[in-house]
Coordinates of N, CA, C and O and ligand atoms in Angstrom, one line a residue:
M1 N -36.0 -9.7 -12.7 CA -35.2 -9.2 -13.9 C -33.3 -9.0 -13.7 O -33.5 -8.7 -12.0
D2 N -32.7 -9.0 -14.3 CA -31.3 -8.4 -14.4 C -31.3 -7.4 -13.9 O -31.9 -6.7 -15.2
D3 N -30.5 -6.8 -13.3 CA -30.6 -5.2 -13.0 C -28.9 -5.1 -13.0 O -28.3 -5.5 -12.0
C4 N -28.2 -4.9 -13.6 CA -26.5 -5.0 -13.9 C -26.0 -3.7 -12.8 O -25.5 -3.7 -12.3
G5 N -27.4 -2.7 -12.7 CA -26.6 -2.3 -11.4 C -25.7 -0.7 -11.9 O -25.5 0.2 -11.6
S6 N -25.8 -0.4 -13.1 CA -25.3 0.8 -13.6 C -26.3 1.1 -14.6 O -26.3 1.0 -15.7
H7 N -26.7 2.6 -14.1 CA -28.1 2.8 -15.8 C -27.2 4.7 -15.6 O -27.1 5.6 -14.6
T8 N -27.3 5.4 -16.8 CA -28.1 6.8 -17.1 C -28.9 6.8 -17.2 O -29.8 6.0 -18.3
G9 N -29.2 8.6 -17.5 CA -30.6 9.1 -17.9 C -30.2 10.5 -17.7 O -29.3 10.7 -18.0
G10 N -31.3 10.9 -18.5 CA -31.4 12.5 -18.4 C -33.1 13.2 -19.7 O -33.8 12.2 -19.3
C11 N -33.2 14.3 -19.2 CA -33.9 15.1 -20.3 C -34.5 15.3 -20.6 O -33.3 14.7 -22.0
L12 N -35.2 15.7 -21.8 CA -35.6 15.8 -23.1 C -34.6 16.5 -23.8 O -34.2 16.3 -24.9
C13 N -33.6 17.8 -23.2 CA -33.3 18.4 -24.0 C -31.4 18.3 -23.9 O -31.0 18.4 -24.5
G14 N -31.4 17.7 -22.9 CA -30.3 16.7 -23.1 C -29.0 17.7 -21.7 O -27.7 17.4 -21.3
R15 N -30.0 18.8 -21.3 CA -28.9 19.6 -20.8 C -28.9 18.8 -19.0 O -27.6 19.0 -18.2
V16 N -29.9 18.1 -18.3 CA -29.8 17.7 -17.3 C -29.6 16.1 -17.3 O -30.6 15.0 -18.5
T17 N -28.4 15.5 -17.2 CA -27.7 13.7 -18.1 C -27.6 13.6 -16.2 O -26.9 13.6 -14.8
Y18 N -27.7 12.4 -15.4 CA -27.8 11.9 -14.6 C -26.7 10.4 -14.5 O -27.1 9.0 -16.1
K19 N -26.5 9.7 -13.6 CA -25.7 7.8 -13.5 C -25.9 8.0 -11.7 O -25.7 8.7 -10.9
I20 N -26.1 6.2 -12.6 CA -26.6 5.8 -11.2 C -26.5 5.1 -10.8 O -25.4 4.0 -12.1
K21 N -25.5 4.6 -9.6 CA -24.3 3.1 -9.0 C -25.7 2.6 -7.8 O -24.6 2.1 -7.6
S22 N -26.4 1.6 -8.9 CA -27.2 1.3 -7.8 C -28.0 0.8 -8.4 O -28.3 0.5 -10.0
K23 N -28.8 -1.0 -7.8 CA -29.8 -1.6 -8.5 C -31.3 -0.7 -8.5 O -31.0 -0.4 -7.5
L24 N -31.9 -1.1 -9.1 CA -32.9 0.1 -9.3 C -33.8 -1.0 -9.0 O -34.0 -1.8 -9.5
K25 N -34.9 -0.3 -7.9 CA -36.2 -0.8 -7.1 C -37.1 -0.7 -9.3 O -37.4 0.0 -9.6
N26 N -38.2 -1.7 -9.2 CA -38.8 -2.6 -10.1 C -39.8 -0.9 -10.0 O -40.0 -0.3 -9.1
I27 N -40.5 -0.6 -11.0 CA -41.3 0.8 -11.6 C -42.4 0.5 -11.1 O -43.4 -0.4 -11.0
V28 N -43.0 1.7 -10.2 CA -44.3 2.2 -9.6 C -44.8 3.1 -10.3 O -44.6 4.1 -10.3
A29 N -46.6 3.0 -10.8 CA -47.6 3.8 -10.8 C -48.0 4.4 -10.1 O -49.0 4.2 -10.0
C30 N -48.0 6.0 -10.2 CA -48.4 6.8 -8.9 C -49.7 7.3 -10.0 O -49.7 8.2 -10.3
H31 N -51.1 7.7 -9.3 CA -51.9 7.6 -10.0 C -52.2 9.3 -9.0 O -53.8 9.6 -9.2
C32 N -52.0 9.7 -8.3 CA -52.6 10.7 -7.9 C -52.5 12.1 -8.5 O -52.2 12.0 -9.3
K33 N -53.3 13.0 -7.7 CA -53.3 13.7 -9.0 C -52.6 14.7 -8.9 O -52.0 15.6 -10.1
Q34 N -51.8 14.9 -8.0 CA -50.6 15.5 -7.7 C -49.2 15.2 -9.2 O -48.5 15.7 -10.5
C35 N -49.2 14.3 -9.4 CA -48.1 13.2 -10.1 C -48.9 13.4 -11.7 O -48.3 13.7 -13.0
R36 N -50.4 13.4 -11.9 CA -51.0 12.9 -13.0 C -51.1 14.5 -13.9 O -50.2 15.2 -14.8
V37 N -50.4 15.9 -12.4 CA -50.9 16.9 -13.2 C -48.9 16.8 -13.8 O -48.9 18.1 -14.4
W38 N -48.3 16.6 -12.9 CA -46.4 17.1 -13.5 C -46.2 15.9 -14.3 O -45.4 17.2 -15.0
S39 N -47.1 15.1 -14.4 CA -46.3 13.6 -15.3 C -47.3 13.8 -16.6 O -46.5 13.5 -18.4
G40 N -47.9 14.5 -17.1 CA -49.6 14.7 -17.8 C -50.0 13.7 -18.2 O -51.4 13.7 -19.3
H41 N -49.8 13.1 -17.3 CA -50.5 11.3 -17.1 C -50.2 10.9 -15.8 O -51.0 10.7 -15.2
I42 N -49.8 9.7 -15.4 CA -49.2 9.1 -14.4 C -47.6 9.2 -14.1 O -46.6 8.9 -15.1
W43 N -47.8 8.9 -12.9 CA -45.9 9.1 -12.7 C -45.2 8.0 -12.3 O -45.5 7.1 -11.9
A44 N -44.5 7.1 -13.8 CA -43.6 5.9 -13.1 C -42.6 6.4 -12.9 O -41.7 6.9 -13.9
S45 N -42.0 5.9 -12.0 CA -40.8 5.8 -11.4 C -39.6 4.5 -10.5 O -40.4 3.5 -9.9
T46 N -38.8 4.2 -10.4 CA -37.9 3.6 -9.6 C -38.0 4.3 -9.3 O -37.9 5.9 -8.7
A47 N -36.3 3.5 -8.2 CA -35.7 4.5 -7.4 C -34.3 3.9 -6.8 O -33.9 3.0 -7.3
C48 N -33.9 4.8 -5.8 CA -32.2 4.2 -6.2 C -31.9 6.0 -4.8 O -32.3 6.4 -4.6
P49 N -31.0 5.1 -3.7 CA -30.2 5.7 -2.6 C -29.7 7.1 -3.3 O -29.2 7.2 -4.3
I50 N -30.0 7.7 -3.0 CA -29.6 10.1 -3.1 C -27.8 9.9 -3.2 O -27.3 9.8 -4.7
D51 N -27.1 9.1 -2.9 CA -25.6 8.3 -2.1 C -25.7 8.0 -3.4 O -24.0 8.0 -4.0
K52 N -26.4 7.2 -4.5 CA -26.0 6.4 -5.6 C -26.1 7.4 -6.9 O -26.1 6.5 -8.0
L53 N -27.4 8.4 -6.9 CA -27.0 8.7 -8.5 C -26.3 10.5 -8.0 O -26.5 11.1 -7.4
S54 N -25.8 10.2 -9.2 CA -25.0 11.6 -9.5 C -25.5 12.1 -11.0 O -25.9 11.7 -11.7
I55 N -25.5 13.5 -10.5 CA -26.0 14.4 -12.0 C -24.5 14.5 -12.7 O -23.7 14.8 -12.3
T56 N -24.7 14.2 -14.1 CA -23.2 14.2 -15.3 C -23.4 15.6 -15.9 O -22.1 15.7 -16.5
S57 N -24.5 16.4 -15.6 CA -23.8 17.6 -16.3 C -24.7 18.3 -16.3 O -25.7 18.7 -15.5
N58 N -24.5 19.9 -16.3 CA -25.6 21.4 -15.7 C -26.5 20.9 -15.0 O -27.7 21.0 -15.2
V59 N -26.0 20.9 -13.5 CA -26.5 20.5 -12.8 C -27.4 21.7 -12.3 O -28.8 21.8 -11.6
E60 N -27.0 22.8 -12.7 CA -27.6 24.4 -13.1 C -29.2 24.4 -13.3 O -29.9 25.2 -13.4
S61 N -29.1 23.4 -14.5 CA -30.4 23.4 -15.8 C -31.1 22.5 -14.2 O -32.7 22.1 -14.4
L62 N -30.6 21.7 -13.3 CA -31.7 21.0 -12.5 C -32.6 22.0 -11.5 O -31.5 22.6 -10.8
S63 N -34.2 22.1 -10.9 CA -34.5 22.8 -10.6 C -35.4 22.3 -9.5 O -35.9 21.1 -10.4
W64 N -36.2 22.3 -8.7 CA -36.6 21.8 -6.8 C -37.7 22.2 -7.2 O -37.9 23.8 -7.2
Y65 N -39.1 21.9 -7.6 CA -40.6 22.8 -7.0 C -40.8 22.2 -5.6 O -41.2 20.2 -5.7
I66 N -41.3 22.6 -5.0 CA -41.7 21.9 -3.5 C -43.2 22.0 -3.3 O -43.8 22.9 -4.0
S67 N -43.6 20.9 -3.9 CA -45.0 20.3 -4.1 C -45.9 20.0 -3.2 O -47.2 20.3 -3.4
S68 N -45.2 20.4 -1.6 CA -46.3 19.9 -0.7 C -45.3 19.5 0.5 O -44.1 19.8 0.4
D69 N -45.6 19.7 1.4 CA -45.0 19.3 2.6 C -44.2 18.0 2.5 O -43.3 17.7 3.9
H70 N -44.4 16.9 2.1 CA -44.0 15.8 1.6 C -43.4 15.2 1.1 O -43.3 14.7 0.3
A71 N -43.4 16.5 0.1 CA -42.1 16.1 -1.3 C -42.0 17.4 -2.6 O -42.6 18.8 -2.2
R72 N -40.6 17.4 -2.8 CA -40.0 18.0 -4.0 C -40.1 17.3 -5.3 O -39.8 16.2 -4.9
R73 N -39.7 17.8 -6.5 CA -40.1 17.2 -7.8 C -38.9 18.1 -8.4 O -39.0 19.5 -8.7
G74 N -37.8 17.3 -8.9 CA -36.9 17.4 -9.5 C -37.3 17.9 -11.3 O -37.7 17.2 -11.3
F75 N -37.1 19.0 -11.5 CA -36.9 18.7 -13.1 C -36.3 19.6 -14.2 O -35.5 20.5 -13.4
C76 N -36.6 19.4 -15.5 CA -34.7 20.5 -16.0 C -35.9 22.3 -16.5 O -36.8 21.9 -17.0
N77 N -35.1 22.8 -16.3 CA -36.0 23.9 -16.4 C -35.6 25.0 -17.2 O -36.0 26.1 -17.7
K78 N -34.9 24.4 -18.3 CA -35.3 24.0 -20.1 C -36.6 23.9 -21.1 O -37.0 25.0 -20.9
C79 N -36.0 22.7 -20.5 CA -37.1 21.6 -21.5 C -38.5 21.5 -20.5 O -39.3 20.5 -21.2
G80 N -38.3 21.6 -19.2 CA -39.9 21.2 -18.3 C -39.8 19.4 -18.3 O -40.4 19.1 -17.3
S81 N -38.7 18.5 -18.4 CA -38.5 17.1 -18.2 C -39.1 17.7 -17.3 O -38.5 17.7 -15.9
S82 N -40.1 15.8 -15.9 CA -39.9 15.6 -14.8 C -39.1 14.6 -14.7 O -39.4 13.5 -15.5
L83 N -38.4 14.6 -14.0 CA -37.0 14.2 -13.7 C -37.0 13.1 -12.0 O -36.7 11.5 -12.2
F84 N -37.1 13.5 -10.7 CA -37.2 13.2 -9.8 C -37.8 13.7 -8.6 O -38.5 14.7 -8.5
W85 N -38.0 13.1 -8.6 CA -39.3 12.8 -6.8 C -38.6 12.5 -5.4 O -38.1 11.2 -4.8
Q86 N -39.0 13.6 -4.5 CA -38.3 13.5 -3.8 C -39.0 13.3 -2.4 O -39.4 14.3 -1.7
Q87 N -38.9 12.3 -1.1 CA -40.1 12.9 -0.1 C -39.3 13.3 0.8 O -38.3 13.1 1.2
T88 N -41.1 14.0 1.8 CA -40.0 14.8 2.5 C -40.6 14.5 4.1 O -42.0 14.2 4.0
I89 N -40.2 14.2 4.7 CA -40.1 13.8 6.3 C -39.7 14.7 7.5 O -39.0 15.1 7.5
N90 N -41.2 15.2 8.6 CA -41.1 16.0 9.2 C -40.1 16.8 9.1 O -38.7 17.6 9.5
G91 N -39.8 18.0 7.4 CA -39.2 18.8 7.0 C -37.7 18.6 6.5 O -36.8 19.5 5.9
E92 N -37.1 17.0 6.7 CA -36.0 16.9 6.3 C -36.1 15.6 5.1 O -37.5 15.2 4.3
Q93 N -35.3 15.8 4.0 CA -35.2 15.5 2.7 C -35.3 13.8 2.8 O -33.9 13.2 3.2
A94 N -35.9 13.0 2.3 CA -35.4 11.7 2.7 C -34.4 10.6 2.3 O -33.7 11.8 1.1
N95 N -34.4 9.5 2.5 CA -32.0 9.8 1.4 C -32.5 8.9 0.0 O -31.3 8.1 -0.5
Y96 N -33.7 8.9 -0.5 CA -34.2 8.1 -1.6 C -34.1 8.8 -2.9 O -35.0 10.6 -2.9
Y97 N -34.0 8.8 -3.9 CA -34.5 9.5 -4.9 C -35.8 8.4 -5.9 O -35.3 8.2 -5.7
A98 N -37.2 9.0 -6.4 CA -38.0 8.9 -7.5 C -37.1 9.1 -8.2 O -37.7 10.6 -8.8
I99 N -36.7 7.9 -9.4 CA -36.5 8.6 -10.9 C -37.4 8.3 -11.7 O -37.9 7.1 -12.4
A100 N -37.3 9.5 -12.5 CA -38.9 9.0 -14.0 C -38.0 7.7 -14.5 O -37.2 8.2 -15.6
A101 N -39.0 7.0 -14.9 CA -39.2 5.7 -15.9 C -38.5 5.9 -16.9 O -37.9 5.6 -17.9
G102 N -39.3 7.2 -17.6 CA -39.3 7.5 -19.3 C -38.1 7.4 -19.0 O -37.3 8.1 -20.3
S103 N -37.4 8.4 -18.3 CA -35.8 9.4 -18.0 C -35.1 8.6 -18.7 O -33.8 8.7 -18.8
L104 N -34.8 6.9 -17.8 CA -34.3 6.8 -18.5 C -33.5 6.1 -19.8 O -33.9 5.6 -20.3
H105 N -31.9 5.8 -19.7 CA -31.4 5.6 -21.6 C -32.3 3.9 -21.8 O -32.3 3.5 -20.5
E106 N -32.6 3.7 -22.5 CA -32.9 2.0 -22.7 C -31.3 1.4 -23.2 O -30.2 1.8 -23.3
P107 N -31.7 -0.3 -23.2 CA -32.4 -1.2 -22.1 C -32.1 -0.8 -20.3 O -31.9 -0.8 -19.9
I108 N -33.7 -0.8 -20.1 CA -33.9 -0.9 -19.1 C -34.7 -2.5 -18.5 O -35.1 -2.6 -19.1
N109 N -33.7 -3.1 -17.6 CA -34.5 -4.7 -17.0 C -35.6 -4.4 -16.0 O -34.9 -5.0 -14.8
L110 N -36.5 -4.0 -16.0 CA -37.5 -3.4 -15.2 C -38.8 -4.1 -15.4 O -39.2 -3.4 -16.7
D111 N -39.3 -4.3 -13.9 CA -40.8 -4.7 -15.0 C -41.4 -3.4 -13.9 O -41.7 -2.6 -12.8
L112 N -43.1 -3.7 -14.0 CA -44.0 -2.7 -13.7 C -44.6 -3.3 -12.6 O -44.4 -4.3 -12.7
D113 N -44.2 -2.7 -11.3 CA -44.2 -3.7 -9.7 C -45.6 -3.3 -9.5 O -46.2 -4.4 -9.1
R114 N -46.1 -2.1 -9.7 CA -47.6 -2.2 -9.0 C -47.9 -0.8 -9.1 O -47.2 0.7 -9.5
H115 N -49.1 -0.5 -9.3 CA -50.2 0.7 -9.1 C -50.1 1.8 -7.6 O -50.7 0.9 -6.9
I116 N -50.3 2.5 -7.5 CA -50.6 3.4 -6.2 C -51.1 4.8 -6.4 O -51.5 5.2 -7.9
F117 N -52.2 5.0 -5.4 CA -53.0 6.2 -5.1 C -54.1 6.0 -6.7 O -54.4 6.5 -7.3
C118 N -54.8 4.4 -6.5 CA -55.3 4.2 -7.8 C -56.7 4.9 -7.6 O -57.3 5.1 -8.6
K119 N -57.1 5.7 -6.6 CA -58.8 6.2 -6.2 C -59.0 6.8 -6.3 O -59.9 7.6 -6.8
F120 N -57.0 8.0 -7.0 CA -57.2 9.2 -7.6 C -57.1 9.0 -8.9 O -56.4 10.7 -9.4
K121 N -56.8 8.4 -9.5 CA -56.8 8.0 -11.3 C -57.9 8.4 -11.6 O -59.2 9.2 -11.3
G122 N -57.4 9.4 -13.2 CA -58.2 9.8 -14.2 C -59.2 8.9 -14.4 O -59.3 7.9 -14.2
A123 N -60.9 9.8 -15.0 CA -61.8 8.5 -15.1 C -61.7 8.0 -16.8 O -62.0 7.4 -17.1
Y124 N -60.1 8.5 -17.7 CA -60.4 8.6 -18.7 C -59.7 7.4 -19.3 O -59.3 7.2 -20.5
Y125 N -59.0 7.0 -18.1 CA -58.1 5.0 -18.6 C -58.8 3.9 -17.4 O -59.5 4.3 -16.5
A126 N -58.5 3.0 -17.6 CA -59.0 1.6 -16.8 C -57.0 1.5 -16.6 O -55.9 1.4 -17.4
I127 N -57.3 0.8 -16.0 CA -55.5 0.0 -15.0 C -56.2 -1.1 -15.0 O -57.1 -2.1 -15.3
D128 N -54.9 -1.7 -15.8 CA -55.2 -3.5 -16.3 C -55.6 -4.4 -15.2 O -54.2 -3.9 -14.0
S129 N -56.1 -4.5 -15.0 CA -57.0 -6.4 -14.1 C -55.7 -7.0 -13.5 O -55.7 -7.2 -12.2
S130 N -54.4 -7.3 -13.9 CA -53.4 -7.8 -14.1 C -52.2 -7.6 -13.2 O -51.8 -7.5 -12.9
E131 N -52.7 -6.4 -13.4 CA -51.4 -5.5 -12.2 C -51.8 -5.2 -11.3 O -53.2 -4.9 -11.3
Q132 N -50.5 -5.1 -10.1 CA -50.9 -4.9 -8.9 C -51.0 -3.4 -7.9 O -50.8 -2.7 -9.3
Q133 N -52.4 -3.3 -7.9 CA -52.9 -2.4 -7.3 C -53.1 -2.4 -5.8 O -53.9 -2.8 -5.0
D134 N -52.5 -0.8 -5.1 CA -51.7 -0.7 -3.6 C -53.6 0.1 -3.7 O -53.6 0.6 -4.1
Q135 N -54.2 -1.0 -2.9 CA -55.3 -0.2 -2.0 C -55.3 1.2 -0.7 O -56.1 1.0 -0.7
T136 N -54.8 1.4 -0.4 CA -54.4 1.3 1.0 C -54.3 2.7 0.7 O -54.9 3.5 1.8
Y137 N -54.6 3.4 -0.6 CA -54.5 4.4 -0.8 C -54.4 5.3 -1.8 O -54.9 3.6 -3.2
Ligands
LIG1 ZN1 -34.4 19.3 -20.7
LIG2 ZN1 -48.7 10.7 -6.5

């Protein structure tokens, strides 16, 4: 799909806004328990290199929660919107952000690419069998 390479987004209350100067990856839906609790259902995200994303308002409203040795999660500390996920590798932050698909300003020309951590999905919903499901975890 066509991706213009320039995007904006933000949280529910509008205190945290961001700009991305990069083409975005298609959307991955994560069904792991941490993502389900954090997002309220499943965590659907795109991704970009960290140097392509800038916070364009109220950087003090963005807080990070260290959710495990493997990742931290960025959110608005006023309205609680889940915004970013960043992997931690051997104590270092990875050089890309996963970005909440729902926080991007419309329109976005992205498709759902695949589902991950499917075996940890909730029992109350089904994953469309026509969509790719990563079976490695
Ligand atoms: Zn907010
Ligand atoms: Zn997850």
